[in-house]
Amino acid sequence: MAPRKKYLERNFFNNEPELVAPKLLGTTLVIESSPKLALKLVEVEAYGGALDIASHAYRGMTKRNKVMFGPPGFLYVYFTYGMHWCANITCLKEGVPGAVLLRAGMPTEGIALMRRNRNRGDIKDQDIANGPAKLCQALGVDGSWNGLDLFGSACNIKMIANENKDFEVGRSNRIGVREESPLPWRFFIKNNMFVSKYKAQVE
DNA sequence: TTATTGATGGTCT
DNA sequence: GACCATCAATAAG
């Protein structure tokens, strides 16, 4: 008999991002569109507030980063390098900035549409969402999703908690950021083929 | 295999 | 005007 699915609740994100991030690994993100899209998160990074020099929130609230300062459980989607979108889920209570960047996932449902969204018919499954911008492109996430309440009644996104922790969590410095004293706030599932390879890092 | 670079535009100083 | 929480194509070894 299969166990009942347990969904994450907003309170899950009302915590320090570096504590939320590793617990988020193995979560299945489901978009109840037609067709349904789903992927299992295998790599994430935490970003914080005033003490985290690499965070968009480091220099205070701006038009771009204001969602990070809002309540937990909202999408923070930003545009970078002139062509890419990246998605975070906000953490911590209103007024305290924090977020977890979704860096990579293992597609489980709607793979054909994801591959089409990526504008490539020939890539392997493990290359569909093995990077933060690839993940967004595969799921069709863009700037219009910024500020979306993941736990609002109008939201068609669900997050299924991973209850059998059948993997080891790896940890490293964050990717693509410059910081003098790097924080080990990137978390990933060890030995998983769907983790990003960009500037590959281990443990 | 790894290393390098062009693409392309919003955000912030 | 500089910097980007990146990607994919190309070059080099």
PDB file of C-alpha atoms (C1' of nucleotides) in Angstrom, chain A residues 56 78 81 84 88 118 178, chain C residues 3-9:
ATOM      1  CA  HIS A  56      20.662  40.020  -3.953  1.00  0.00           C
ATOM      2  CA  TYR A  78      14.944  37.149 -11.525  1.00  0.00           C
ATOM      3  CA  TYR A  81      22.866  37.515 -18.202  1.00  0.00           C
ATOM      4  CA  HIS A  84      17.996  33.688 -18.403  1.00  0.00           C
ATOM      5  CA  ASN A  88      13.913  30.885  -5.796  1.00  0.00           C
ATOM      6  CA  ARG A 118      14.066  23.824 -23.801  1.00  0.00           C
ATOM      7  CA  ARG A 178      32.331  35.929  -6.042  1.00  0.00           C
TER       8      ARG A 178
ATOM      9  C1'  DC C   3      28.331  43.645 -13.259  1.00  0.00           C
ATOM     10  C1'  DC C   4      25.833  39.684 -13.394  1.00  0.00           C
ATOM     11  C1'  DA C   5      23.107  33.345  -8.457  1.00  0.00           C
ATOM     12  C1'  DT C   6      24.079  31.271 -16.978  1.00  0.00           C
ATOM     13  C1'  DC C   7      24.179  28.489 -21.205  1.00  0.00           C
ATOM     14  C1'  DA C   8      25.889  26.466 -25.348  1.00  0.00           C
ATOM     15  C1'  DA C   9      29.152  26.486 -28.914  1.00  0.00           C
TER      16       DA C   9
END
